[in-house]
Short mmCIF file of C-alpha atoms in Angstrom, two decimals:
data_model
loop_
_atom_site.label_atom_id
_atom_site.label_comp_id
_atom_site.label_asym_id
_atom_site.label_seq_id
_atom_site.Cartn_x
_atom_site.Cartn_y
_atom_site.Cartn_z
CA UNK A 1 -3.27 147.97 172.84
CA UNK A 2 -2.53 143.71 172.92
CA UNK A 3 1.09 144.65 173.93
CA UNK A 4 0.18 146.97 176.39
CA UNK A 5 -2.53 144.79 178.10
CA UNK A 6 -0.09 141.96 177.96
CA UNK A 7 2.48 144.13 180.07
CA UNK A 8 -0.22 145.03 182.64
CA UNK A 9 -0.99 141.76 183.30
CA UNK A 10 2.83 140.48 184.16
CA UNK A 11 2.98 144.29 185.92
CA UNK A 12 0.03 142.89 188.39
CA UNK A 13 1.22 139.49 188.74
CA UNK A 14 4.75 140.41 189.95
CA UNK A 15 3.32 143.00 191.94
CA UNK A 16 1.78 140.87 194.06
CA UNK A 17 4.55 138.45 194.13
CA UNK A 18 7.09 141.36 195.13
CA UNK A 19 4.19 142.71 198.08
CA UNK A 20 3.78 139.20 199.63
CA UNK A 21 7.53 138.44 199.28
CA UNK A 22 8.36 141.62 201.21
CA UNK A 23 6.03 140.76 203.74
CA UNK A 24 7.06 137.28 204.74
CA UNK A 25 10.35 136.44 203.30
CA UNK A 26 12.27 138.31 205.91
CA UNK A 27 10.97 136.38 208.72
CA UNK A 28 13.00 133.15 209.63
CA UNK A 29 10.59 130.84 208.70
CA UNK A 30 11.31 131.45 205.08
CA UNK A 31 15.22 130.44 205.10
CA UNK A 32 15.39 126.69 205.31
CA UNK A 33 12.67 125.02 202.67
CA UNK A 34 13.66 121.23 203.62
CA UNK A 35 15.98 119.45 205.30
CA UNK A 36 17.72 115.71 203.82
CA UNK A 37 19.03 113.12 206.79
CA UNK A 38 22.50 112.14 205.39
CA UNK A 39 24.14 110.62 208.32
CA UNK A 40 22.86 109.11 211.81
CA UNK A 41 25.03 110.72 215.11
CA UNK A 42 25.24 108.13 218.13
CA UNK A 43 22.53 110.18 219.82
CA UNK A 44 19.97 109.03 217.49
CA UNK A 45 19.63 112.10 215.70
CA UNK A 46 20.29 112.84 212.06
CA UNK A 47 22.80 115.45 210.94
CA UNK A 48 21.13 116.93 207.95
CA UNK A 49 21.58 119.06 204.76
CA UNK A 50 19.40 122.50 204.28
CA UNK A 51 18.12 123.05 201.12
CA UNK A 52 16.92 127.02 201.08
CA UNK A 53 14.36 128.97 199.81
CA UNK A 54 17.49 131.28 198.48
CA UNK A 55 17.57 128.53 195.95
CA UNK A 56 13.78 128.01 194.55
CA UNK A 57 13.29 131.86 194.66
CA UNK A 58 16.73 131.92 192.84
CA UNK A 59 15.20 129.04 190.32
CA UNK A 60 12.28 130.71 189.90
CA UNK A 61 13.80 133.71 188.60
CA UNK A 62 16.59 132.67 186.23
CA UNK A 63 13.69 130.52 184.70
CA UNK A 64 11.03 133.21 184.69
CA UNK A 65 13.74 135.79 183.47
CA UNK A 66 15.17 132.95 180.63
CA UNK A 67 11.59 132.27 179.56
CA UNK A 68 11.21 136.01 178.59
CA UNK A 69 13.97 136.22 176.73
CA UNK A 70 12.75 132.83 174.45
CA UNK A 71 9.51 134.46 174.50
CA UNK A 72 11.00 137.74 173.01
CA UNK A 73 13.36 136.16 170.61
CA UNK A 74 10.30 134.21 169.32
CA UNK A 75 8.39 137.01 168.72
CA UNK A 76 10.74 137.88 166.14
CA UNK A 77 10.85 134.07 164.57
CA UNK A 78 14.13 133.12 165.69
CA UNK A 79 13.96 129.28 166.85
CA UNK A 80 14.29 128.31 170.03
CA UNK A 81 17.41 126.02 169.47
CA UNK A 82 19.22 128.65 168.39
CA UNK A 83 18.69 131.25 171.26
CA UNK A 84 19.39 127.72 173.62
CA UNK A 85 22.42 126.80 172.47
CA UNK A 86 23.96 130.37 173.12
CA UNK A 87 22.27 130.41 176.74
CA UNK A 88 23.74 126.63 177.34
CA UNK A 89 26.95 128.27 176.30
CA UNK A 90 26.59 131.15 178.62
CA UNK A 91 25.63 129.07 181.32
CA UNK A 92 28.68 126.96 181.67
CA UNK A 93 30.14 130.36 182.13
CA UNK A 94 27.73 131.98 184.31
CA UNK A 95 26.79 129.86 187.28
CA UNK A 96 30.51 128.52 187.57
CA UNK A 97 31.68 132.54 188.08
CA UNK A 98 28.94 133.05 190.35
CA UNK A 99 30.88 131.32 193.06
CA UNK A 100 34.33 132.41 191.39
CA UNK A 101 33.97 135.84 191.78
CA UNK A 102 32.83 135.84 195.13
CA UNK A 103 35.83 133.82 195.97
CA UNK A 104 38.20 136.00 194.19
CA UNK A 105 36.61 139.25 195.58
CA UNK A 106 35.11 138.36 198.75
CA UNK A 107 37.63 135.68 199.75
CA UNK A 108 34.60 133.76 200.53
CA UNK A 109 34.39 130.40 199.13
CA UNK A 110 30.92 129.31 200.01
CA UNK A 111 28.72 132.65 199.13
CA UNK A 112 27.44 133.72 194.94
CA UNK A 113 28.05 136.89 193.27
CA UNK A 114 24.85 137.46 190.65
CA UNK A 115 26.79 140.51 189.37
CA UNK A 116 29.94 138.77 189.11
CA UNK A 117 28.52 136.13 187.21
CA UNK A 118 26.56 138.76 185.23
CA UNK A 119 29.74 139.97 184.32
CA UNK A 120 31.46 137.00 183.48
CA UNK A 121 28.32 136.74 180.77
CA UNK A 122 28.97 139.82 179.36
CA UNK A 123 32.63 138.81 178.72
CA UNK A 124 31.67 135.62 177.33
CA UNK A 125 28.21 137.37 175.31
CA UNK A 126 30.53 137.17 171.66
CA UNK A 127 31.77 134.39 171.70
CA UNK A 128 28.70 132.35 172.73
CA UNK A 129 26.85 134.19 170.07
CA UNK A 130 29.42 133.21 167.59
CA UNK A 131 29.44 129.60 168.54
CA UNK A 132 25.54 129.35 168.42
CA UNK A 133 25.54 130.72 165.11
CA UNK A 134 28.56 127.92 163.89
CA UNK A 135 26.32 125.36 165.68
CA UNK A 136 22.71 125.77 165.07
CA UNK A 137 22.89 128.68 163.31
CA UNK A 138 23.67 126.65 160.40
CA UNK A 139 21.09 123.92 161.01
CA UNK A 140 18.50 126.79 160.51
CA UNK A 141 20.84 129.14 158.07
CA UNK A 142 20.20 132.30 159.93
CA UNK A 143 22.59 133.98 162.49
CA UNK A 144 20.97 135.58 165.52
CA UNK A 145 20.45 139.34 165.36
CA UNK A 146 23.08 140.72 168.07
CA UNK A 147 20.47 143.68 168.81
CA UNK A 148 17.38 142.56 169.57
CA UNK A 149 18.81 139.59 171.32
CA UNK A 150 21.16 142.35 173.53
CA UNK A 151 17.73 144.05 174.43
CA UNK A 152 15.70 140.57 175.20
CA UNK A 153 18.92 139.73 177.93
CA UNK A 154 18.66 143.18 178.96
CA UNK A 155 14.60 142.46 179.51
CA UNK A 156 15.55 139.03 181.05
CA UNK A 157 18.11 140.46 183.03
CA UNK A 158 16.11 142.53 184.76
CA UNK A 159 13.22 140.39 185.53
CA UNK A 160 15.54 137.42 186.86
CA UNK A 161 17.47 139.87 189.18
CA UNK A 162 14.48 141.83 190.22
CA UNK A 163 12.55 138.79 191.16
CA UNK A 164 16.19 137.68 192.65
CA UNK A 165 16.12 139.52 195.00
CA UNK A 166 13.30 138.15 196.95
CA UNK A 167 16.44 135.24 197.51
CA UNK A 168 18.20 137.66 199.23
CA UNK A 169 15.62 138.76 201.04
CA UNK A 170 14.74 135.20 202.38
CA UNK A 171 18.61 134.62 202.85
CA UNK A 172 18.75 137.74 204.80
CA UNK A 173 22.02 138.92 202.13
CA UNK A 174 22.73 141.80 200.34
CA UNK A 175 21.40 143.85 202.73
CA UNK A 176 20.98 148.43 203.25
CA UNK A 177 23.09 149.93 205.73
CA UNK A 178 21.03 150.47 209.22
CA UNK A 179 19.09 153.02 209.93
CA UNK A 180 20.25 154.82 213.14
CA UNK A 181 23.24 155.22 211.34
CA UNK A 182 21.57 157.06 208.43
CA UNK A 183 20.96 160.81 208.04
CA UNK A 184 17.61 161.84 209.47
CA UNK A 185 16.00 162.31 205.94
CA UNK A 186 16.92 158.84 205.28
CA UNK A 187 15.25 157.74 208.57
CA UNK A 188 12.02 159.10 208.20
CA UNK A 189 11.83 157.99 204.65
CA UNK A 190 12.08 154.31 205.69
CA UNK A 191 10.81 154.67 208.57
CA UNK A 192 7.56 152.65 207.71
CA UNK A 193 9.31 150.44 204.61
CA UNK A 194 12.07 148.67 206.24
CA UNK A 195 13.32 145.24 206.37
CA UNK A 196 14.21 143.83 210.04
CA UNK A 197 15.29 140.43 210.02
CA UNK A 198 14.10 137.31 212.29
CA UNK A 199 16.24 134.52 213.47
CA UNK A 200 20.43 133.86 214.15
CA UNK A 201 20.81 132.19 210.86
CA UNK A 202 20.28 135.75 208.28
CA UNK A 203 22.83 136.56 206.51
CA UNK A 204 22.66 139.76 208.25
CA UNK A 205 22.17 138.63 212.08
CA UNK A 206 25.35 136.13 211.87
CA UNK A 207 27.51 138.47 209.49
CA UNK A 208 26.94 142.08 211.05
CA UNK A 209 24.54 141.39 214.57
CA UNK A 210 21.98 142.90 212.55
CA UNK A 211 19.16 141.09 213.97
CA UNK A 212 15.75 142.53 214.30
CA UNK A 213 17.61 145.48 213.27
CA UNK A 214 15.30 148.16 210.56
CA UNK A 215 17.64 148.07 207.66
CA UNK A 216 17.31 150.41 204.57
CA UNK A 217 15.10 147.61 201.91
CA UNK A 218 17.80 148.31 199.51
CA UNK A 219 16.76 144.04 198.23
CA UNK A 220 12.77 145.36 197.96
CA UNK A 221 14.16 148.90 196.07
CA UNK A 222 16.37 146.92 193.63
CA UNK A 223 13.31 144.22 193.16
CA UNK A 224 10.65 147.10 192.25
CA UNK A 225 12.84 149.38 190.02
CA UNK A 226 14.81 146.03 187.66
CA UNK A 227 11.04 144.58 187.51
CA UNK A 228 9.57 147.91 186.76
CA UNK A 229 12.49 148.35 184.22
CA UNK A 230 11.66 144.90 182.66
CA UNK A 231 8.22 145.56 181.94
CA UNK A 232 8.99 149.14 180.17
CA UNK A 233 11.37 147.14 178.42
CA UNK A 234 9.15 144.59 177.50
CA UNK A 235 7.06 147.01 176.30
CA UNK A 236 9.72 148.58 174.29
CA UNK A 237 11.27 145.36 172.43
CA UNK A 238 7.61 144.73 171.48
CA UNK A 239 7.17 147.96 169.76
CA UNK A 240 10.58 147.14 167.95
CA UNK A 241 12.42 149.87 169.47
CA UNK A 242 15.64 147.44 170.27
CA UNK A 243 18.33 150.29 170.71
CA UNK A 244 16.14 151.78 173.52
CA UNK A 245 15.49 148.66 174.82
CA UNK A 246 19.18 147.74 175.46
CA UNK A 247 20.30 151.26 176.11
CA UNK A 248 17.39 151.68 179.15
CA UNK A 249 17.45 148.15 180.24
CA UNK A 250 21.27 147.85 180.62
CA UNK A 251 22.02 151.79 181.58
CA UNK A 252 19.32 151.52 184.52
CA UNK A 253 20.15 147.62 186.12
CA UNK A 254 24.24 148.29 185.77
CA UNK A 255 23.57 152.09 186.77
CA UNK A 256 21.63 151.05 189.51
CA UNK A 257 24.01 148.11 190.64
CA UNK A 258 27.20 150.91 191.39
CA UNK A 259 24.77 153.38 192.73
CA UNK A 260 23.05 151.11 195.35
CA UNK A 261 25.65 149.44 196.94
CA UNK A 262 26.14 153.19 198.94
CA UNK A 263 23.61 151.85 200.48
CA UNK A 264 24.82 148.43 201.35
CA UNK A 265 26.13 147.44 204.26
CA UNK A 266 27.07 143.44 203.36
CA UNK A 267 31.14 143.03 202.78
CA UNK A 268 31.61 143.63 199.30
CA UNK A 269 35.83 143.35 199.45
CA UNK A 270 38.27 145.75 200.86
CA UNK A 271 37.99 148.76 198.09
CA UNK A 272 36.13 152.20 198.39
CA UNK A 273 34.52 151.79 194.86
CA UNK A 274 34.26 147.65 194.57
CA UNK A 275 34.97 145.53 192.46
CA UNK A 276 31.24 145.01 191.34
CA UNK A 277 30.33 148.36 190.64
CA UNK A 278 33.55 148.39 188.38
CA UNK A 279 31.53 145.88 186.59
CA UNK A 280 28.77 147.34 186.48
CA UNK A 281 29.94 150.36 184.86
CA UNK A 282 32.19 148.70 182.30
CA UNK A 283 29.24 146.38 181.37
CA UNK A 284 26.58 149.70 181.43
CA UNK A 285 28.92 151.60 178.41
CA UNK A 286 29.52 148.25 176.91
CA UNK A 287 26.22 147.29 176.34
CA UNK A 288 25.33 150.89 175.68
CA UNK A 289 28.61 151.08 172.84
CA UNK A 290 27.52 148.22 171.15
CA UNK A 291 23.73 149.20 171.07
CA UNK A 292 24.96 152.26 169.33
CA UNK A 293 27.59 150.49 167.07
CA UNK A 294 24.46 147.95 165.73
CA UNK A 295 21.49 150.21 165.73
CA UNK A 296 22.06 150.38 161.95
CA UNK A 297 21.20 147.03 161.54
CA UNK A 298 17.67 145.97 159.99
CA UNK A 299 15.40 145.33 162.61
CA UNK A 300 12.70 142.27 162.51
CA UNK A 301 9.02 143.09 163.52
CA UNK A 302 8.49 141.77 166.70
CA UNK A 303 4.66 139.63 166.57
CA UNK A 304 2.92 139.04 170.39
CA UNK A 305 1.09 136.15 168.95
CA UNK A 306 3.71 134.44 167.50
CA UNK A 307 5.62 134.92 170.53
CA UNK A 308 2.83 133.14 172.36
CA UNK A 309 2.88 130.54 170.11
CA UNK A 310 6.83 129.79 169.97
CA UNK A 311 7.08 129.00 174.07
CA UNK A 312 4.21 126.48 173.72
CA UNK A 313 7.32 124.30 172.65
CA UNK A 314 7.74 120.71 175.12
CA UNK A 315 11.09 120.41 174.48
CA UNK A 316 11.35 124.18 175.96
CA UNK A 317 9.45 123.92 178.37
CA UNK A 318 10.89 120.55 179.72
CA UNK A 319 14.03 122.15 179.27
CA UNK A 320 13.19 125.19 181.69
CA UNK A 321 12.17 122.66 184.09
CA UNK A 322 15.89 120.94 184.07
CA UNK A 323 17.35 124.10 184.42
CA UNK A 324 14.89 124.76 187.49
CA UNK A 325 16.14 122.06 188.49
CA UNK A 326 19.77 122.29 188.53
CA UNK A 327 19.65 125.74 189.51
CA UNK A 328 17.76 125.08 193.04
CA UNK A 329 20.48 122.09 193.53
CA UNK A 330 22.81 124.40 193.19
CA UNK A 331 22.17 127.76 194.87
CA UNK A 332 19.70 126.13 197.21
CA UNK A 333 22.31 123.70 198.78
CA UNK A 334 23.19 125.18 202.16
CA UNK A 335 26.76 125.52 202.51
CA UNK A 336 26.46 127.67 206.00
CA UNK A 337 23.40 126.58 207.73
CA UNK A 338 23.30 123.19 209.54
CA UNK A 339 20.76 120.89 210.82
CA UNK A 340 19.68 118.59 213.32
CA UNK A 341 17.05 116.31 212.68
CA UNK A 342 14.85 113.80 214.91
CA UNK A 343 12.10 111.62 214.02
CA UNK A 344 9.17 110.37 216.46
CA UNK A 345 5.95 108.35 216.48
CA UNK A 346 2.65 109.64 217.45
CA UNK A 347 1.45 106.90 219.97
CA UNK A 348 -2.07 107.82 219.64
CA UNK A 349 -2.26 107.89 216.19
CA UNK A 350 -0.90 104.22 216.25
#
């Protein structure tokens, strides 16, 4: 009953988080977070670089999704330095691709793929476990389990993207086809849950002329079924079922990923099946093969209260701070927006 109190609780506090975010996010006030002066123009002005909200929201939720994935992983006793050293490994795969892929599929330089770089992960997934366990692994003379650390990424996965989505969202990106150009069916469904975005500078006003324009939520539909997904997974990794876990998790966020880009509209390169749901499906079967492959393997008991205890860790939790951090400095830098700023005195407050 612990575990499934536990899941309620993050069920109603990302609830809220994905209602409110729908609400407000698409509006244009929730694109540009702050703006830095860099250089004075001779008009006494200062050109200026945006920092979004595309990039906290995107913080938030590699963080929030990472954190879940240490919490699950401790739940099971495996130490913290261990599981870090394979993400750090990841990492200097992951966020460089995110921009790779794009550029490679999209022939866009300044845009980020999350399922390219998700991808690129799942490539890299082996050998980053086998260098962890070379590394640390011997400092603490265990090796990770593969299979309940597949089904933690698969619960971490989904959280990060779901809640990732509220980025795209604020960017105005990754957005559903119209809807006077959708069958009538599809028009009455969303025909009270749509997004319409404010303001020339979404993604999907300056790429398409979609502004103002009721678009299918396909952001707010991916959001509620990868969070909904992570919490049944949650759920499931903390009853020890770890073959499930990875088998649902995976199957339903790389499933899903093909599937919903039908109803897309954003350029996602020149093919009729893209290049990302390729991915998708190859990393869906993989994940699924090698849950099946490992299932054999004896499987830990997971513990909620030492997974509890494990995060309440300072060097993990400073260390989830720097990757905050470096993660809204680099996915919040605005590489297409521009700014002009100008400063002033208020004479009566003088």
């Amino acid at each position: 009953m612990t575990i499934e109190l536990f899941v309620l609780a993050l069920a109603a506090i990302f609830g809220v988080g994905l209602y409110y975010g729908f609400k407000v996010l698409p509006r244009e006030r929730w694109q540009v977070l702050a703006t830095l002066p860099l250089r004075k123009e001779e008009d006494g002005s200062w050109r200026g670089l945006n920092f979004t909200w595309y990039g906290l929201l995107s913080a938030n939720a590699y963080v929030i999704g990472l954190a879940l994935v240490f919490f699950l992983m401790g739940s099971i006793h495996v130490p913290h330095p261990l599981t870090g050293t394979m993400f750090f490994l990841l990492l200097l795969v992951v966020l460089p691709a995110s921009k790779l892929v794009a550029r490679v599929v999209e022939r866009k330089k300044h845009t980020f793929t999350v399922g390219g770089a998700t991808f690129a992960g799942m490539l890299a997934f082996p050998l980053g476990v086998t260098l962890a366990n070379a590394t640390a692994g011997r400092l603490y003379d265990m090796e990770l389990p593969v299979l309940p650390l597949m089904g933690a990424l698969g619960v971490g996965y989904a959280f990060g993207e779901g809640l990732g989505r509220l980025a795209c969202i604020s960017f105005g990106c990754c957005y559903g086809k119209p809807l006077h150009t959708c069958h009538a069916k599809t028009r009455v469904l969303f025909r009270r849950f749509h997004f319409a975005f404010e303001g020339p500078h979404k993604k999907a006003s300056y790429a398409s002329g979609y502004e103002q324009k009721p678009l299918i939520p396909i952001q707010g539909i991916t959001a509620v079924l990868y969070v909904t997904t992570g919490l049944f997974g949650t759920w499931m990794f903390l009853r020890g079922h770890f073959t499930t876990t990875v088998i649902f998790t995976f199957g339903i966020t790389q499933g899903w990923r093909a599937v919903s880009e039908v109803w897309r509209d954003d350029f996602r390169g020149g093919q009729k099946i893209s290049a990302y749901q390729w991915m998708a499906l190859i990393g869906a079967l993989g994940a699924i093969v090698f849950a099946v492959i490992l299932r054999a393997e004896p499987a830990p008991v997971p513990d909620l209260g030492q997974a509890f205890w494990s995060v309440w860790d300072p060097f993990l939790l400073i260390s989830l701070q720097g990757l905050w951090a470096l993660v809204m400095i680099f996915m919040g830098k605005s590489e297409i927006t521009t700014a002009t700023v100008r400063y002033g005195i208020h004479q009566e407050r003088v």
